[in-house]
Amino acid sequence: MRVMFAVSPGLDHVYPSVGLAWAFRLAGHEVVYVTAGVSVAAAAGVGLPVREVAHGADFDAIFPLVGTVEERARRMRERGQAVAKVGQTPEVILEKFSQVSALMVDETLEFARAWRPDLIVYSRLQGAALIVARALGVPAVENGFSFLREGNMPKRFLPHLAPLYERLGVPVELPSITSIYFAPEHMMYGEGEGWSMRAVPYQGGGMLPDWLVAPRQRPRIAVTLGTIVPHIAGVGSLARTIELARGIDAEFVLALGDNADVSQLGSLPDNVRVVGWTPLSMLLPTCDGIIHHGGANTTLASAHAGVPQLVLPHGADNWINADIVTRCGIGLQREPEELEAGAVQSLLFDEGLRKSARDLAAELAAQPGPEQIVPRLVALANRDG
């Protein structure tokens, strides 16, 4: 069987699909990624074939950085709080990703007609995949990458995609869609039918540095803001975290990627280690806890690692994810500027949090994995294709 993974530009779109993609490949099926932008190199790094579409497209023009860092941080926060209030992807995001889809759909459809996939797995905001699946008459599988369960989102997305359907001569209808959620039902937020699948946390590969494999001299706490927050709003929101780190006997690993401007944080204490791009799957097994922004993939990777979490929401679905962390008893939520030493120390000394984190990690490990979902999807393709 041939399976096409249609993924939007963005590491947070491609990485959550890797476990399922390799499960298909290991089961003997043909797999190809169809994507653009930064996802091309990321998908190629997984070791699977990649077809680049939308050559030279300027995706940054769809998501321009407007205003000062402070203004961007405020807008990010306001939109994130709005998402938490309504519990669904806002219309403005659907409109933005319809523009992303417009840049990708022509070459995606051209390739798909030549390659003839039996099944299309797509990142949940990749509208080009919906159009192509309908044009080819094959089922589409929404690969979830957040804790939001939005059964009505494809129908809400369709009006934004309608001009693309019409331009390509495809009936303005949704294909057959099956949703896969990356966490068990009690961790999901919202309503919608779908299959739960054990996630395979993945953030790329990398060389293990000496400091990461050497015996630790003190407890260790990871600190990250993901990839989007530093790009849009900078890292100044961690100032309070760094201030508190001075008085806590632990090593704080500041994992902010390769391009973050840490000078916004001023002079760093000796117990703060600044590292470049470091996959969480490498870092978290050596940590006693993590402080992060509440990104879905960071939240899930930390839950799988069984470490207590301290969430400082910044935008997007961060408040929803923070609520899930506290509801599951695996961590705390604070506003970045209101963080207190006791909350940080709870990552190290609160045995209730630590036990809950370990118990949830064991539960997640027992969920049906991608290798168990593949036969169901093959049957789906044979039935509906």
mmCIF file of C-alpha atoms in Angstrom:
data_model
loop_
_atom_site.group_PDB
_atom_site.id
_atom_site.type_symbol
_atom_site.label_atom_id
_atom_site.label_comp_id
_atom_site.label_asym_id
_atom_site.label_seq_id
_atom_site.Cartn_x
_atom_site.Cartn_y
_atom_site.Cartn_z
ATOM 1 C CA MET A 1 0.000 0.000 0.000
ATOM 2 C CA ARG A 2 1.113 3.568 -0.666
ATOM 3 C CA VAL A 3 0.730 6.139 2.108
ATOM 4 C CA MET A 4 1.282 9.850 1.554
ATOM 5 C CA PHE A 5 1.990 12.048 4.580
ATOM 6 C CA ALA A 6 0.880 15.598 3.677
ATOM 7 C CA VAL A 7 2.344 17.957 6.258
ATOM 8 C CA SER A 8 2.266 21.729 6.675
ATOM 9 C CA PRO A 9 5.509 23.690 7.114
ATOM 10 C CA GLY A 10 6.614 23.619 10.748
ATOM 11 C CA LEU A 11 8.484 21.221 12.994
ATOM 12 C CA ASP A 12 5.447 20.944 15.265
ATOM 13 C CA HIS A 13 3.513 19.603 12.266
ATOM 14 C CA VAL A 14 5.988 17.037 10.973
ATOM 15 C CA TYR A 15 7.510 15.600 14.158
ATOM 16 C CA PRO A 16 4.258 14.183 15.624
ATOM 17 C CA SER A 17 3.739 12.106 12.465
ATOM 18 C CA VAL A 18 7.091 10.304 12.511
ATOM 19 C CA GLY A 19 6.059 7.340 14.669
ATOM 20 C CA LEU A 20 3.111 6.477 12.430
ATOM 21 C CA ALA A 21 5.112 7.027 9.232
ATOM 22 C CA TRP A 22 7.804 4.584 10.327
ATOM 23 C CA ALA A 23 5.216 2.084 11.556
ATOM 24 C CA PHE A 24 3.811 1.989 8.020
ATOM 25 C CA ARG A 25 7.280 1.602 6.554
ATOM 26 C CA LEU A 26 8.289 -1.177 8.954
ATOM 27 C CA ALA A 27 5.082 -2.998 8.056
ATOM 28 C CA GLY A 28 6.260 -3.036 4.445
ATOM 29 C CA HIS A 29 4.241 -0.179 2.990
ATOM 30 C CA GLU A 30 5.536 2.605 0.745
ATOM 31 C CA VAL A 31 5.652 5.972 2.499
ATOM 32 C CA VAL A 32 6.425 9.457 1.231
ATOM 33 C CA TYR A 33 6.259 12.869 2.870
ATOM 34 C CA VAL A 34 4.821 15.746 0.844
ATOM 35 C CA THR A 35 5.625 19.048 2.473
ATOM 36 C CA ALA A 36 7.375 22.405 2.185
ATOM 37 C CA GLY A 37 9.490 24.935 4.045
ATOM 38 C CA VAL A 38 11.382 23.789 7.131
ATOM 39 C CA SER A 39 9.469 20.501 7.160
ATOM 40 C CA VAL A 40 11.336 19.286 4.068
ATOM 41 C CA ALA A 41 14.693 18.928 5.812
ATOM 42 C CA ALA A 42 13.015 17.682 8.992
ATOM 43 C CA ALA A 43 11.158 14.941 7.130
ATOM 44 C CA ALA A 44 14.243 13.987 5.128
ATOM 45 C CA GLY A 45 16.131 13.664 8.418
ATOM 46 C CA VAL A 46 13.655 10.990 9.467
ATOM 47 C CA GLY A 47 15.058 8.761 6.721
ATOM 48 C CA LEU A 48 11.982 8.602 4.484
ATOM 49 C CA PRO A 49 11.411 9.911 0.943
ATOM 50 C CA VAL A 50 10.233 13.518 0.713
ATOM 51 C CA ARG A 51 8.626 15.420 -2.133
ATOM 52 C CA GLU A 52 8.958 19.178 -1.780
ATOM 53 C CA VAL A 53 5.999 21.220 -2.944
ATOM 54 C CA ALA A 54 5.545 24.998 -3.009
ATOM 55 C CA HIS A 55 9.146 25.608 -4.060
ATOM 56 C CA GLY A 56 10.276 29.078 -3.034
ATOM 57 C CA ALA A 57 6.987 29.976 -1.351
ATOM 58 C CA ASP A 58 7.179 32.713 1.271
ATOM 59 C CA PHE A 59 5.283 31.251 4.197
ATOM 60 C CA ASP A 60 6.614 33.969 6.491
ATOM 61 C CA ALA A 61 4.479 36.465 4.562
ATOM 62 C CA ILE A 62 1.387 34.663 5.859
ATOM 63 C CA PHE A 63 2.589 34.956 9.456
ATOM 64 C CA PRO A 64 4.427 38.306 9.493
ATOM 65 C CA LEU A 65 6.156 39.592 12.608
ATOM 66 C CA VAL A 66 4.446 42.931 13.206
ATOM 67 C CA GLY A 67 5.233 45.328 16.037
ATOM 68 C CA THR A 68 7.665 45.137 18.917
ATOM 69 C CA VAL A 69 8.485 41.952 20.794
ATOM 70 C CA GLU A 70 6.256 43.146 23.641
ATOM 71 C CA GLU A 71 3.336 43.805 21.287
ATOM 72 C CA ARG A 72 3.724 40.406 19.642
ATOM 73 C CA ALA A 73 3.858 38.704 23.041
ATOM 74 C CA ARG A 74 0.664 40.491 24.091
ATOM 75 C CA ARG A 75 -1.193 39.477 20.901
ATOM 76 C CA MET A 76 0.013 35.896 21.272
ATOM 77 C CA ARG A 77 -1.284 35.855 24.825
ATOM 78 C CA GLU A 78 -4.672 37.335 23.916
ATOM 79 C CA ARG A 79 -5.210 34.820 21.107
ATOM 80 C CA GLY A 80 -4.181 31.949 23.363
ATOM 81 C CA GLN A 81 -6.644 32.977 26.048
ATOM 82 C CA ALA A 82 -9.361 33.234 23.388
ATOM 83 C CA VAL A 83 -8.606 29.682 22.237
ATOM 84 C CA ALA A 84 -8.905 28.451 25.828
ATOM 85 C CA LYS A 85 -12.255 30.235 26.215
ATOM 86 C CA VAL A 86 -13.908 28.695 23.129
ATOM 87 C CA GLY A 87 -11.954 25.411 23.093
ATOM 88 C CA GLN A 88 -11.367 25.323 19.347
ATOM 89 C CA THR A 89 -9.066 26.573 16.612
ATOM 90 C CA PRO A 90 -10.037 30.192 15.818
ATOM 91 C CA GLU A 91 -11.244 31.222 12.372
ATOM 92 C CA VAL A 92 -8.190 33.414 11.834
ATOM 93 C CA ILE A 93 -5.939 30.342 12.040
ATOM 94 C CA LEU A 94 -8.133 28.409 9.619
ATOM 95 C CA GLU A 95 -7.891 31.343 7.216
ATOM 96 C CA LYS A 96 -4.102 31.527 7.599
ATOM 97 C CA PHE A 97 -3.704 27.819 6.914
ATOM 98 C CA SER A 98 -6.003 28.014 3.907
ATOM 99 C CA GLN A 99 -3.380 30.419 2.536
ATOM 100 C CA VAL A 100 -0.649 27.893 3.376
ATOM 101 C CA SER A 101 -2.709 25.227 1.613
ATOM 102 C CA ALA A 102 -3.089 27.478 -1.441
ATOM 103 C CA LEU A 103 0.688 27.576 -1.837
ATOM 104 C CA MET A 104 0.992 23.787 -1.601
ATOM 105 C CA VAL A 105 -2.103 22.318 -3.229
ATOM 106 C CA ASP A 106 -1.139 22.454 -6.936
ATOM 107 C CA GLU A 107 2.125 20.548 -6.633
ATOM 108 C CA THR A 108 0.636 18.229 -4.012
ATOM 109 C CA LEU A 109 -2.187 17.262 -6.351
ATOM 110 C CA GLU A 110 0.181 16.890 -9.307
ATOM 111 C CA PHE A 111 2.439 14.550 -7.342
ATOM 112 C CA ALA A 112 -0.460 12.576 -5.864
ATOM 113 C CA ARG A 113 -1.979 11.946 -9.285
ATOM 114 C CA ALA A 114 1.347 10.546 -10.449
ATOM 115 C CA TRP A 115 2.188 8.537 -7.302
ATOM 116 C CA ARG A 116 -1.392 7.330 -6.592
ATOM 117 C CA PRO A 117 -1.509 6.968 -2.789
ATOM 118 C CA ASP A 118 -4.041 4.610 -1.250
ATOM 119 C CA LEU A 119 -4.238 6.683 1.923
ATOM 120 C CA ILE A 120 -3.362 10.263 2.863
ATOM 121 C CA VAL A 121 -2.286 11.069 6.416
ATOM 122 C CA TYR A 122 -2.263 14.800 7.068
ATOM 123 C CA SER A 123 -1.333 17.254 9.778
ATOM 124 C CA ARG A 124 -4.600 18.628 11.058
ATOM 125 C CA LEU A 125 -4.377 22.081 9.442
ATOM 126 C CA GLN A 126 -3.161 20.907 6.036
ATOM 127 C CA GLY A 127 -6.132 21.718 3.841
ATOM 128 C CA ALA A 128 -4.352 20.706 0.628
ATOM 129 C CA ALA A 129 -4.586 17.095 1.798
ATOM 130 C CA LEU A 130 -8.370 17.303 2.096
ATOM 131 C CA ILE A 131 -8.677 18.601 -1.462
ATOM 132 C CA VAL A 132 -6.303 15.985 -2.869
ATOM 133 C CA ALA A 133 -7.974 13.125 -0.993
ATOM 134 C CA ARG A 134 -11.362 14.203 -2.373
ATOM 135 C CA ALA A 135 -9.946 14.558 -5.889
ATOM 136 C CA LEU A 136 -8.423 11.070 -5.801
ATOM 137 C CA GLY A 137 -11.259 9.429 -3.900
ATOM 138 C CA VAL A 138 -9.040 8.063 -1.136
ATOM 139 C CA PRO A 139 -9.554 8.298 2.639
ATOM 140 C CA ALA A 140 -7.813 10.953 4.687
ATOM 141 C CA VAL A 141 -6.449 10.448 8.204
ATOM 142 C CA GLU A 142 -6.054 13.474 10.449
ATOM 143 C CA ASN A 143 -2.890 13.047 12.513
ATOM 144 C CA GLY A 144 -3.534 14.945 15.734
ATOM 145 C CA PHE A 145 -0.760 17.016 17.257
ATOM 146 C CA SER A 146 -2.627 18.732 20.060
ATOM 147 C CA PHE A 147 -4.917 17.875 22.955
ATOM 148 C CA LEU A 148 -7.800 19.572 21.146
ATOM 149 C CA ARG A 149 -10.413 17.133 19.868
ATOM 150 C CA GLU A 150 -12.363 19.091 17.247
ATOM 151 C CA GLY A 151 -14.741 16.848 15.380
ATOM 152 C CA ASN A 152 -16.283 19.819 13.593
ATOM 153 C CA MET A 153 -13.039 21.425 12.438
ATOM 154 C CA PRO A 154 -12.949 19.960 8.894
ATOM 155 C CA LYS A 155 -16.454 21.340 8.266
ATOM 156 C CA ARG A 156 -15.364 24.723 9.624
ATOM 157 C CA PHE A 157 -12.246 24.572 7.462
ATOM 158 C CA LEU A 158 -14.137 23.734 4.254
ATOM 159 C CA PRO A 159 -15.507 27.248 3.488
ATOM 160 C CA HIS A 160 -11.972 28.653 3.740
ATOM 161 C CA LEU A 161 -10.761 26.020 1.255
ATOM 162 C CA ALA A 162 -13.714 26.284 -1.131
ATOM 163 C CA PRO A 163 -11.981 28.655 -3.611
ATOM 164 C CA LEU A 164 -9.123 26.142 -3.957
ATOM 165 C CA TYR A 165 -11.528 23.262 -4.588
ATOM 166 C CA GLU A 166 -13.292 25.304 -7.249
ATOM 167 C CA ARG A 167 -10.076 26.449 -8.931
ATOM 168 C CA LEU A 168 -8.940 22.841 -9.264
ATOM 169 C CA GLY A 169 -12.320 21.528 -10.400
ATOM 170 C CA VAL A 170 -12.815 19.359 -7.321
ATOM 171 C CA PRO A 171 -16.298 19.068 -5.737
ATOM 172 C CA VAL A 172 -16.434 21.220 -2.607
ATOM 173 C CA GLU A 173 -16.858 18.248 -0.290
ATOM 174 C CA LEU A 174 -14.793 16.658 2.437
ATOM 175 C CA PRO A 175 -13.242 13.250 1.805
ATOM 176 C CA SER A 176 -13.746 10.355 4.181
ATOM 177 C CA ILE A 177 -11.872 11.436 7.340
ATOM 178 C CA THR A 178 -10.664 9.419 10.315
ATOM 179 C CA SER A 179 -9.025 11.216 13.245
ATOM 180 C CA ILE A 180 -6.156 9.877 15.321
ATOM 181 C CA TYR A 181 -5.570 11.436 18.746
ATOM 182 C CA PHE A 182 -2.153 11.324 20.367
ATOM 183 C CA ALA A 183 -3.334 10.899 23.961
ATOM 184 C CA PRO A 184 -5.939 8.813 25.809
ATOM 185 C CA GLU A 185 -9.474 10.145 25.983
ATOM 186 C CA HIS A 186 -9.235 11.557 29.517
ATOM 187 C CA MET A 187 -6.374 13.838 28.431
ATOM 188 C CA MET A 188 -8.193 15.220 25.405
ATOM 189 C CA TYR A 189 -10.153 18.494 25.395
ATOM 190 C CA GLY A 190 -13.335 18.961 23.376
ATOM 191 C CA GLU A 191 -15.523 16.589 21.387
ATOM 192 C CA GLY A 192 -15.001 14.378 18.370
ATOM 193 C CA GLU A 193 -14.791 10.753 17.275
ATOM 194 C CA GLY A 194 -11.407 9.184 16.676
ATOM 195 C CA TRP A 195 -8.830 6.585 17.596
ATOM 196 C CA SER A 196 -6.350 7.076 20.418
ATOM 197 C CA MET A 197 -2.774 6.095 19.609
ATOM 198 C CA ARG A 198 0.332 6.090 21.770
ATOM 199 C CA ALA A 199 2.487 8.973 20.660
ATOM 200 C CA VAL A 200 6.154 8.537 19.834
ATOM 201 C CA PRO A 201 7.759 11.769 21.077
ATOM 202 C CA TYR A 202 10.329 12.874 18.517
ATOM 203 C CA GLN A 203 12.227 16.118 18.044
ATOM 204 C CA GLY A 204 14.929 15.058 15.620
ATOM 205 C CA GLY A 205 18.202 13.317 16.244
ATOM 206 C CA GLY A 206 21.468 14.686 17.544
ATOM 207 C CA MET A 207 24.846 13.925 19.061
ATOM 208 C CA LEU A 208 24.863 13.331 22.798
ATOM 209 C CA PRO A 209 27.159 15.964 24.358
ATOM 210 C CA ASP A 210 29.571 15.069 27.149
ATOM 211 C CA TRP A 211 27.643 16.995 29.797
ATOM 212 C CA LEU A 212 24.469 15.039 29.045
ATOM 213 C CA VAL A 213 26.024 11.619 29.568
ATOM 214 C CA ALA A 214 28.262 12.523 32.520
ATOM 215 C CA PRO A 215 27.006 11.741 36.055
ATOM 216 C CA ARG A 216 24.928 14.627 37.394
ATOM 217 C CA GLN A 217 26.271 16.638 40.308
ATOM 218 C CA ARG A 218 22.868 18.046 41.348
ATOM 219 C CA PRO A 219 19.180 17.832 40.366
ATOM 220 C CA ARG A 220 18.370 19.045 36.856
ATOM 221 C CA ILE A 221 15.445 21.064 35.499
ATOM 222 C CA ALA A 222 14.893 21.616 31.788
ATOM 223 C CA VAL A 223 13.621 25.034 30.672
ATOM 224 C CA THR A 224 12.212 25.526 27.174
ATOM 225 C CA LEU A 225 9.820 27.739 25.226
ATOM 226 C CA GLY A 226 9.589 25.508 22.157
ATOM 227 C CA THR A 227 10.299 26.878 18.676
ATOM 228 C CA ILE A 228 7.475 29.386 18.133
ATOM 229 C CA VAL A 229 7.565 31.539 21.284
ATOM 230 C CA PRO A 230 11.233 32.609 21.005
ATOM 231 C CA HIS A 231 10.699 33.464 17.328
ATOM 232 C CA ILE A 232 7.618 35.617 17.934
ATOM 233 C CA ALA A 233 7.926 36.930 21.478
ATOM 234 C CA GLY A 234 11.549 36.403 22.463
ATOM 235 C CA VAL A 235 12.642 34.786 25.736
ATOM 236 C CA GLY A 236 12.306 37.719 28.130
ATOM 237 C CA SER A 237 9.366 36.013 29.861
ATOM 238 C CA LEU A 238 11.904 33.686 31.539
ATOM 239 C CA ALA A 239 13.497 36.528 33.523
ATOM 240 C CA ARG A 240 11.665 35.558 36.701
ATOM 241 C CA THR A 241 12.618 31.897 36.235
ATOM 242 C CA ILE A 242 16.299 32.831 35.951
ATOM 243 C CA GLU A 243 16.051 35.081 38.990
ATOM 244 C CA LEU A 244 14.663 32.216 41.069
ATOM 245 C CA ALA A 245 17.254 29.773 39.734
ATOM 246 C CA ARG A 246 19.964 31.711 41.576
ATOM 247 C CA GLY A 247 18.615 30.504 44.904
ATOM 248 C CA ILE A 248 17.788 26.878 44.044
ATOM 249 C CA ASP A 249 20.305 24.043 44.306
ATOM 250 C CA ALA A 250 19.698 22.554 40.869
ATOM 251 C CA GLU A 251 21.065 22.804 37.349
ATOM 252 C CA PHE A 252 18.748 24.648 34.968
ATOM 253 C CA VAL A 253 19.234 23.641 31.332
ATOM 254 C CA LEU A 254 18.078 26.494 29.116
ATOM 255 C CA ALA A 255 17.081 24.685 25.902
ATOM 256 C CA LEU A 256 15.886 27.526 23.680
ATOM 257 C CA GLY A 257 17.241 26.429 20.312
ATOM 258 C CA ASP A 258 20.035 27.869 18.225
ATOM 259 C CA ASN A 259 18.614 31.311 17.438
ATOM 260 C CA ALA A 260 17.157 32.582 20.713
ATOM 261 C CA ASP A 261 18.575 35.857 22.031
ATOM 262 C CA VAL A 262 19.419 34.952 25.636
ATOM 263 C CA SER A 263 20.931 38.402 26.177
ATOM 264 C CA GLN A 264 17.345 39.454 27.021
ATOM 265 C CA LEU A 265 17.852 37.557 30.295
ATOM 266 C CA GLY A 266 20.917 39.506 31.405
ATOM 267 C CA SER A 267 23.710 37.880 33.388
ATOM 268 C CA LEU A 268 23.015 34.190 33.990
ATOM 269 C CA PRO A 269 23.905 32.442 37.255
ATOM 270 C CA ASP A 270 26.451 29.627 37.279
ATOM 271 C CA ASN A 271 23.798 26.943 37.671
ATOM 272 C CA VAL A 272 22.127 27.838 34.353
ATOM 273 C CA ARG A 273 23.447 25.951 31.325
ATOM 274 C CA VAL A 274 22.569 27.368 27.898
ATOM 275 C CA VAL A 275 22.426 24.730 25.168
ATOM 276 C CA GLY A 276 21.562 24.833 21.477
ATOM 277 C CA TRP A 277 18.966 22.654 19.791
ATOM 278 C CA THR A 278 18.614 19.636 22.077
ATOM 279 C CA PRO A 279 15.832 17.104 21.415
ATOM 280 C CA LEU A 280 13.694 16.704 24.517
ATOM 281 C CA SER A 281 13.761 12.937 24.074
ATOM 282 C CA MET A 282 17.497 13.142 24.791
ATOM 283 C CA LEU A 283 17.293 15.706 27.581
ATOM 284 C CA LEU A 284 14.230 14.700 29.619
ATOM 285 C CA PRO A 285 15.452 11.263 30.793
ATOM 286 C CA THR A 286 18.231 13.098 32.666
ATOM 287 C CA CYS A 287 15.887 15.657 34.283
ATOM 288 C CA ASP A 288 13.910 15.829 37.514
ATOM 289 C CA GLY A 289 11.403 18.306 36.096
ATOM 290 C CA ILE A 290 10.693 20.748 33.301
ATOM 291 C CA ILE A 291 9.540 24.367 33.041
ATOM 292 C CA HIS A 292 7.928 25.137 29.693
ATOM 293 C CA HIS A 293 5.428 27.233 27.761
ATOM 294 C CA GLY A 294 2.684 24.639 27.444
ATOM 295 C CA GLY A 295 3.163 23.575 23.831
ATOM 296 C CA ALA A 296 1.277 20.366 23.077
ATOM 297 C CA ASN A 297 4.307 18.396 21.931
ATOM 298 C CA THR A 298 6.432 19.559 24.866
ATOM 299 C CA THR A 299 3.630 18.704 27.284
ATOM 300 C CA LEU A 300 3.205 15.251 25.783
ATOM 301 C CA ALA A 301 6.939 14.476 25.609
ATOM 302 C CA SER A 302 7.286 15.463 29.266
ATOM 303 C CA ALA A 303 4.314 13.294 30.218
ATOM 304 C CA HIS A 304 5.849 10.309 28.419
ATOM 305 C CA ALA A 305 9.139 10.948 30.224
ATOM 306 C CA GLY A 306 7.352 10.932 33.583
ATOM 307 C CA VAL A 307 8.785 14.228 34.841
ATOM 308 C CA PRO A 308 6.741 16.839 36.753
ATOM 309 C CA GLN A 309 5.899 19.941 34.747
ATOM 310 C CA LEU A 310 5.620 23.639 35.526
ATOM 311 C CA VAL A 311 3.700 25.363 32.743
ATOM 312 C CA LEU A 312 4.031 29.082 31.973
ATOM 313 C CA PRO A 313 1.404 29.631 29.215
ATOM 314 C CA HIS A 314 2.255 32.074 26.428
ATOM 315 C CA GLY A 315 -0.309 31.619 23.630
ATOM 316 C CA ALA A 316 -2.006 29.217 21.193
ATOM 317 C CA ASP A 317 -3.407 26.209 23.093
ATOM 318 C CA ASN A 318 -1.023 26.662 26.046
ATOM 319 C CA TRP A 319 -3.744 27.340 28.635
ATOM 320 C CA ILE A 320 -5.654 24.228 27.564
ATOM 321 C CA ASN A 321 -2.511 22.116 27.894
ATOM 322 C CA ALA A 322 -1.694 23.674 31.267
ATOM 323 C CA ASP A 323 -5.183 22.762 32.458
ATOM 324 C CA ILE A 324 -4.616 19.160 31.375
ATOM 325 C CA VAL A 325 -1.310 19.068 33.272
ATOM 326 C CA THR A 326 -2.935 20.268 36.484
ATOM 327 C CA ARG A 327 -6.044 18.110 36.002
ATOM 328 C CA CYS A 328 -3.879 15.007 35.644
ATOM 329 C CA GLY A 329 -1.914 15.979 38.763
ATOM 330 C CA ILE A 330 1.431 15.913 36.951
ATOM 331 C CA GLY A 331 2.376 19.567 37.366
ATOM 332 C CA LEU A 332 1.522 23.168 38.113
ATOM 333 C CA GLN A 333 0.555 26.276 36.162
ATOM 334 C CA ARG A 334 1.812 29.801 36.794
ATOM 335 C CA GLU A 335 1.982 33.119 34.982
ATOM 336 C CA PRO A 336 5.625 33.717 33.947
ATOM 337 C CA GLU A 337 6.010 36.945 35.927
ATOM 338 C CA GLU A 338 4.277 35.547 39.028
ATOM 339 C CA LEU A 339 6.381 32.416 39.414
ATOM 340 C CA GLU A 340 7.516 31.681 42.990
ATOM 341 C CA ALA A 341 10.364 29.569 44.304
ATOM 342 C CA GLY A 342 8.004 27.062 45.918
ATOM 343 C CA ALA A 343 6.492 26.140 42.559
ATOM 344 C CA VAL A 344 9.935 25.464 41.083
ATOM 345 C CA GLN A 345 11.037 23.462 44.109
ATOM 346 C CA SER A 346 7.878 21.347 43.866
ATOM 347 C CA LEU A 347 9.324 19.827 40.705
ATOM 348 C CA LEU A 348 12.105 18.406 42.841
ATOM 349 C CA PHE A 349 10.442 17.624 46.169
ATOM 350 C CA ASP A 350 6.675 17.135 45.738
ATOM 351 C CA GLU A 351 6.354 13.353 45.870
ATOM 352 C CA GLY A 352 2.682 13.522 44.912
ATOM 353 C CA LEU A 353 3.524 15.255 41.638
ATOM 354 C CA ARG A 354 6.389 12.883 40.968
ATOM 355 C CA LYS A 355 4.265 9.775 41.569
ATOM 356 C CA SER A 356 1.430 11.088 39.382
ATOM 357 C CA ALA A 357 3.919 11.842 36.608
ATOM 358 C CA ARG A 358 5.364 8.322 36.797
ATOM 359 C CA ASP A 359 1.916 6.730 36.870
ATOM 360 C CA LEU A 360 0.732 8.688 33.837
ATOM 361 C CA ALA A 361 3.912 7.792 31.933
ATOM 362 C CA ALA A 362 3.170 4.113 32.588
ATOM 363 C CA GLU A 363 -0.412 4.580 31.377
ATOM 364 C CA LEU A 364 0.742 6.314 28.195
ATOM 365 C CA ALA A 365 3.265 3.554 27.497
ATOM 366 C CA ALA A 366 0.458 0.985 27.620
ATOM 367 C CA GLN A 367 -1.654 2.720 24.940
ATOM 368 C CA PRO A 368 -1.982 1.110 21.477
ATOM 369 C CA GLY A 369 1.081 2.134 19.491
ATOM 370 C CA PRO A 370 1.402 3.093 15.825
ATOM 371 C CA GLU A 371 2.216 -0.509 14.921
ATOM 372 C CA GLN A 372 -1.247 -1.503 16.182
ATOM 373 C CA ILE A 373 -3.012 1.327 14.355
ATOM 374 C CA VAL A 374 -1.445 0.541 10.959
ATOM 375 C CA PRO A 375 -3.518 -2.632 10.293
ATOM 376 C CA ARG A 376 -6.703 -0.707 11.091
ATOM 377 C CA LEU A 377 -5.725 2.026 8.640
ATOM 378 C CA VAL A 378 -4.846 -0.526 5.968
ATOM 379 C CA ALA A 379 -8.300 -2.052 6.403
ATOM 380 C CA LEU A 380 -9.800 1.445 6.194
ATOM 381 C CA ALA A 381 -8.005 2.151 2.926
ATOM 382 C CA ASN A 382 -9.042 -1.196 1.453
ATOM 383 C CA ARG A 383 -12.651 -0.541 2.425
ATOM 384 C CA ASP A 384 -12.966 3.104 1.415
ATOM 385 C CA GLY A 385 -10.311 3.487 -1.277
#
